[in-house]
PDB file of C-alpha atoms in Angstrom:
ATOM      1  CA  MET A   1     -26.225 -13.496   4.061  1.00 85.00           C
ATOM      2  CA  ASN A   2     -26.276 -17.129   5.148  1.00 86.00           C
ATOM      3  CA  HIS A   3     -25.677 -16.866   8.906  1.00 86.00           C
ATOM      4  CA  GLU A   4     -25.397 -20.593   9.530  1.00 89.00           C
ATOM      5  CA  LEU A   5     -22.710 -21.193   6.896  1.00 89.00           C
ATOM      6  CA  ILE A   6     -20.829 -18.017   7.774  1.00 89.00           C
ATOM      7  CA  SER A   7     -20.658 -19.048  11.432  1.00 89.00           C
ATOM      8  CA  GLN A   8     -18.764 -22.178  10.354  1.00 93.00           C
ATOM      9  CA  ILE A   9     -16.020 -20.419   8.381  1.00 93.00           C
ATOM     10  CA  CYS A  10     -12.511 -21.471   9.280  1.00 96.00           C
ATOM     11  CA  PHE A  11      -9.560 -20.938   6.935  1.00 97.00           C
ATOM     12  CA  ALA A  12      -5.824 -21.357   6.530  1.00 98.00           C
ATOM     13  CA  GLU A  13      -3.987 -19.688   3.653  1.00 97.00           C
ATOM     14  CA  ILE A  14      -0.394 -19.113   2.671  1.00 98.00           C
ATOM     15  CA  TYR A  15       0.669 -15.728   1.337  1.00 98.00           C
ATOM     16  CA  VAL A  16       4.118 -14.971  -0.048  1.00 98.00           C
ATOM     17  CA  VAL A  17       5.122 -11.334   0.439  1.00 97.00           C
ATOM     18  CA  PRO A  18       6.051  -9.690  -2.890  1.00 97.00           C
ATOM     19  CA  SER A  19       8.902  -7.190  -3.019  1.00 93.00           C
ATOM     20  CA  HIS A  20       6.614  -4.303  -4.025  1.00 94.00           C
ATOM     21  CA  GLN A  21       4.658  -4.526  -0.739  1.00 95.00           C
ATOM     22  CA  THR A  22       7.414  -3.279   1.564  1.00 94.00           C
ATOM     23  CA  ALA A  23       7.122  -0.174   3.716  1.00 94.00           C
ATOM     24  CA  ARG A  24       9.865   1.488   1.671  1.00 93.00           C
ATOM     25  CA  SER A  25       8.083   0.757  -1.615  1.00 93.00           C
ATOM     26  CA  LEU A  26       4.684   1.953  -0.364  1.00 93.00           C
ATOM     27  CA  PHE A  27       5.883   5.155   1.293  1.00 93.00           C
ATOM     28  CA  THR A  28       7.912   6.116  -1.786  1.00 93.00           C
ATOM     29  CA  ARG A  29       4.558   6.502  -3.576  1.00 93.00           C
ATOM     30  CA  LEU A  30       2.884   8.581  -0.853  1.00 91.00           C
ATOM     31  CA  PRO A  31       3.346  12.376  -0.845  1.00 92.00           C
ATOM     32  CA  HIS A  32       4.026  12.549   2.892  1.00 90.00           C
ATOM     33  CA  GLY A  33       6.307   9.505   2.867  1.00 90.00           C
ATOM     34  CA  MET A  34       8.680  10.304   0.023  1.00 88.00           C
ATOM     35  CA  ALA A  35      11.078  12.287   2.196  1.00 91.00           C
ATOM     36  CA  TYR A  36      11.785   9.413   4.579  1.00 92.00           C
ATOM     37  CA  ALA A  37      10.863   6.264   2.614  1.00 91.00           C
ATOM     38  CA  ASP A  38      14.508   5.331   2.028  1.00 92.00           C
ATOM     39  CA  THR A  39      15.062   5.128   5.802  1.00 93.00           C
ATOM     40  CA  LEU A  40      12.401   2.430   6.234  1.00 92.00           C
ATOM     41  CA  ILE A  41      13.056  -1.295   6.347  1.00 91.00           C
ATOM     42  CA  GLU A  42      12.424  -3.762   3.544  1.00 94.00           C
ATOM     43  CA  CYS A  43       9.552  -5.632   5.213  1.00 96.00           C
ATOM     44  CA  ILE A  44       5.844  -5.769   4.463  1.00 97.00           C
ATOM     45  CA  ALA A  45       4.071  -2.499   5.224  1.00 96.00           C
ATOM     46  CA  THR A  46       1.393  -2.785   7.895  1.00 96.00           C
ATOM     47  CA  GLY A  47      -1.137  -1.370   5.422  1.00 95.00           C
ATOM     48  CA  TYR A  48      -0.451  -4.215   3.007  1.00 96.00           C
ATOM     49  CA  LEU A  49      -0.644  -6.781   5.791  1.00 97.00           C
ATOM     50  CA  ILE A  50      -4.057  -5.421   6.749  1.00 97.00           C
ATOM     51  CA  ALA A  51      -5.187  -5.583   3.103  1.00 97.00           C
ATOM     52  CA  VAL A  52      -4.024  -9.198   2.791  1.00 97.00           C
ATOM     53  CA  VAL A  53      -5.866 -10.270   5.949  1.00 97.00           C
ATOM     54  CA  GLU A  54      -9.014  -8.333   5.023  1.00 97.00           C
ATOM     55  CA  SER A  55      -9.025  -9.756   1.481  1.00 97.00           C
ATOM     56  CA  ILE A  56      -8.863 -13.335   2.785  1.00 97.00           C
ATOM     57  CA  CYS A  57     -11.772 -12.707   5.175  1.00 97.00           C
ATOM     58  CA  ILE A  58     -13.799 -11.029   2.405  1.00 97.00           C
ATOM     59  CA  LYS A  59     -13.146 -13.973   0.073  1.00 97.00           C
ATOM     60  CA  GLU A  60     -14.478 -16.369   2.701  1.00 96.00           C
ATOM     61  CA  MET A  61     -17.590 -14.299   3.451  1.00 95.00           C
ATOM     62  CA  GLN A  62     -18.232 -13.600  -0.242  1.00 95.00           C
ATOM     63  CA  GLN A  63     -19.126 -17.280  -0.722  1.00 93.00           C
ATOM     64  CA  HIS A  64     -22.172 -16.891   1.540  1.00 94.00           C
ATOM     65  CA  ILE A  65     -23.864 -13.731   0.276  1.00 94.00           C
ATOM     66  CA  ASP A  66     -25.946 -12.870  -2.774  1.00 94.00           C
ATOM     67  CA  PRO A  67     -23.548 -10.632  -4.769  1.00 94.00           C
ATOM     68  CA  ASP A  68     -26.419  -9.183  -6.789  1.00 95.00           C
ATOM     69  CA  ILE A  69     -27.944  -7.549  -3.706  1.00 96.00           C
ATOM     70  CA  GLU A  70     -25.109  -7.520  -1.148  1.00 96.00           C
ATOM     71  CA  VAL A  71     -21.495  -6.384  -1.066  1.00 96.00           C
ATOM     72  CA  VAL A  72     -18.967  -7.220   1.643  1.00 97.00           C
ATOM     73  CA  VAL A  73     -17.344  -4.116   3.134  1.00 96.00           C
ATOM     74  CA  GLY A  74     -14.995  -3.582   6.054  1.00 96.00           C
ATOM     75  CA  ARG A  75     -16.302  -2.129   9.293  1.00 97.00           C
ATOM     76  CA  SER A  76     -13.337  -2.401  11.631  1.00 97.00           C
ATOM     77  CA  ILE A  77      -9.917  -3.960  11.746  1.00 97.00           C
ATOM     78  CA  ARG A  78      -7.860  -4.384  14.907  1.00 98.00           C
ATOM     79  CA  ILE A  79      -4.508  -5.905  14.096  1.00 97.00           C
ATOM     80  CA  GLU A  80      -1.235  -6.159  15.932  1.00 97.00           C
ATOM     81  CA  HIS A  81       1.678  -6.293  13.500  1.00 97.00           C
ATOM     82  CA  ARG A  82       4.010  -8.143  15.870  1.00 98.00           C
ATOM     83  CA  ALA A  83       7.117  -8.931  13.813  1.00 97.00           C
ATOM     84  CA  PRO A  84       8.879  -7.975  10.563  1.00 97.00           C
ATOM     85  CA  ILE A  85       8.087 -10.026   7.467  1.00 97.00           C
ATOM     86  CA  PRO A  86      10.637  -9.669   4.640  1.00 97.00           C
ATOM     87  CA  PRO A  87       9.809  -9.954   0.934  1.00 97.00           C
ATOM     88  CA  GLY A  88       9.739 -13.565  -0.210  1.00 97.00           C
ATOM     89  CA  ALA A  89       8.637 -14.846   3.197  1.00 97.00           C
ATOM     90  CA  ALA A  90       5.612 -17.114   3.323  1.00 98.00           C
ATOM     91  CA  ILE A  91       3.063 -16.289   5.991  1.00 98.00           C
ATOM     92  CA  ARG A  92       0.396 -18.718   7.108  1.00 98.00           C
ATOM     93  CA  VAL A  93      -2.809 -16.816   7.779  1.00 98.00           C
ATOM     94  CA  SER A  94      -5.492 -18.668   9.695  1.00 98.00           C
ATOM     95  CA  GLY A  95      -8.830 -17.467  10.916  1.00 97.00           C
ATOM     96  CA  TRP A  96     -12.252 -18.357  12.150  1.00 98.00           C
ATOM     97  CA  VAL A  97     -15.563 -16.645  12.799  1.00 97.00           C
ATOM     98  CA  GLU A  98     -15.850 -15.354  16.333  1.00 96.00           C
ATOM     99  CA  GLN A  99     -19.216 -13.588  16.084  1.00 95.00           C
ATOM    100  CA  VAL A 100     -22.076 -13.232  13.592  1.00 94.00           C
ATOM    101  CA  GLY A 101     -24.519 -10.326  13.813  1.00 94.00           C
ATOM    102  CA  ARG A 102     -27.543  -9.442  11.730  1.00 93.00           C
ATOM    103  CA  ARG A 103     -25.371  -8.159   8.842  1.00 93.00           C
ATOM    104  CA  SER A 104     -21.849  -8.343  10.298  1.00 95.00           C
ATOM    105  CA  THR A 105     -19.238 -11.018  10.884  1.00 97.00           C
ATOM    106  CA  THR A 106     -16.154 -10.792  13.100  1.00 98.00           C
ATOM    107  CA  PHE A 107     -13.151 -12.970  12.282  1.00 98.00           C
ATOM    108  CA  CYS A 108     -10.222 -13.757  14.574  1.00 98.00           C
ATOM    109  CA  ILE A 109      -7.001 -14.043  12.594  1.00 98.00           C
ATOM    110  CA  ARG A 110      -3.418 -15.092  13.238  1.00 98.00           C
ATOM    111  CA  ALA A 111      -0.438 -15.138  10.919  1.00 98.00           C
ATOM    112  CA  PHE A 112       2.913 -16.879  11.351  1.00 98.00           C
ATOM    113  CA  ASP A 113       6.073 -16.898   9.294  1.00 97.00           C
ATOM    114  CA  ASP A 114       8.652 -19.687   9.634  1.00 96.00           C
ATOM    115  CA  HIS A 115       9.905 -18.170  12.890  1.00 97.00           C
ATOM    116  CA  GLU A 116       7.112 -16.591  14.913  1.00 98.00           C
ATOM    117  CA  LEU A 117       3.660 -15.090  15.271  1.00 98.00           C
ATOM    118  CA  VAL A 118       3.771 -11.996  13.038  1.00 98.00           C
ATOM    119  CA  CYS A 119       0.189 -10.753  13.222  1.00 98.00           C
ATOM    120  CA  GLU A 120      -3.030 -11.304  15.150  1.00 98.00           C
ATOM    121  CA  GLY A 121      -6.305  -9.508  15.506  1.00 98.00           C
ATOM    122  CA  GLN A 122      -9.915  -9.165  14.464  1.00 98.00           C
ATOM    123  CA  VAL A 123     -11.625  -8.178  11.232  1.00 98.00           C
ATOM    124  CA  THR A 124     -15.299  -7.186  11.197  1.00 98.00           C
ATOM    125  CA  LEU A 125     -17.060  -7.171   7.839  1.00 98.00           C
ATOM    126  CA  VAL A 126     -20.592  -6.206   6.872  1.00 97.00           C
ATOM    127  CA  ALA A 127     -22.850  -7.620   4.166  1.00 96.00           C
ATOM    128  CA  ALA A 128     -24.199  -4.246   3.035  1.00 96.00           C
ATOM    129  CA  ASP A 129     -27.020  -3.547   0.624  1.00 96.00           C
ATOM    130  CA  ARG A 130     -25.273  -3.130  -2.745  1.00 95.00           C
ATOM    131  CA  GLU A 131     -27.794  -0.626  -4.133  1.00 95.00           C
ATOM    132  CA  SER A 132     -27.555   1.581  -1.046  1.00 95.00           C
ATOM    133  CA  ILE A 133     -23.735   1.647  -1.111  1.00 93.00           C
ATOM    134  CA  GLU A 134     -23.632   2.337  -4.850  1.00 93.00           C
ATOM    135  CA  SER A 135     -26.165   5.161  -4.414  1.00 94.00           C
ATOM    136  CA  ARG A 136     -24.114   6.748  -1.626  1.00 93.00           C
ATOM    137  CA  ILE A 137     -20.956   6.538  -3.736  1.00 92.00           C
ATOM    138  CA  ALA A 138     -22.735   8.087  -6.741  1.00 91.00           C
ATOM    139  CA  THR A 139     -23.947  10.979  -4.559  1.00 90.00           C
ATOM    140  CA  LYS A 140     -20.400  11.640  -3.401  1.00 91.00           C
ATOM    141  CA  ILE A 141     -18.989  11.435  -6.937  1.00 90.00           C
ATOM    142  CA  ASN A 142     -21.629  13.880  -8.171  1.00 86.00           C
ATOM    143  CA  GLY A 143     -20.720  16.197  -5.296  1.00 82.00           C
ATOM    144  CA  LEU A 144     -17.054  16.070  -6.351  1.00 76.00           C
ATOM    145  CA  HIS A 145     -17.984  16.918  -9.934  1.00 71.00           C
ATOM    146  CA  ASP A 146     -20.131  19.807  -8.695  1.00 71.00           C
ATOM    147  CA  LEU A 147     -17.256  21.113  -6.557  1.00 66.00           C
ATOM    148  CA  ARG A 148     -14.822  20.929  -9.453  1.00 74.00           C
ATOM    149  CA  ALA A 149     -17.253  22.600 -11.853  1.00 74.00           C
ATOM    150  CA  GLY A 150     -17.768  25.455  -9.397  1.00 68.00           C
ATOM    151  CA  ALA A 151     -14.054  25.947  -8.731  1.00 57.00           C
TER     152      ALA A 151
END
C-alpha cells in the first residue's frame, strides 16, 4: 500500500440511480422483505447507496496497492442517508482521505442530488493480505461442505 499517494486521494464522481436499485426492488428479493416490499418507496435503498459509496472508495484505493498480494476490503462504514433519491437521479459523490493507518484508510464522503445533501459519512477500508483472506475463505467453505456432508 502506497501511503503517500493514498493520503492524497480526492475524488468526485457522478452516479445515476438505476430503477432496479430501489428499496422496493431490493426488498422484493429478500425473504423477510417480500411481505412489505410493495409498501416501500421508489427511491434508492440505503444498502445500494452504501455499496455505491464503498465501491468508489475501493476503486480509488485499488490504484495504490499491489493486487497480487493485497486486496481492499471494508472495515467500517458510517453513513447517514439524509434524503430520498429517486431512480434516474444523478448524485454527485465526493470524497477525500481523512486518515491513513498502517493498512487502513478512512475516507470522508458526501453526496448531493440536484436539490440537497443526500448522504454523508465515513468509509474505512483495509489493504489486507490477499493470501490470508483467501485462506480464511477456503477454510470456511470447506467447513460448509463438511456440515452439508454430515447433515
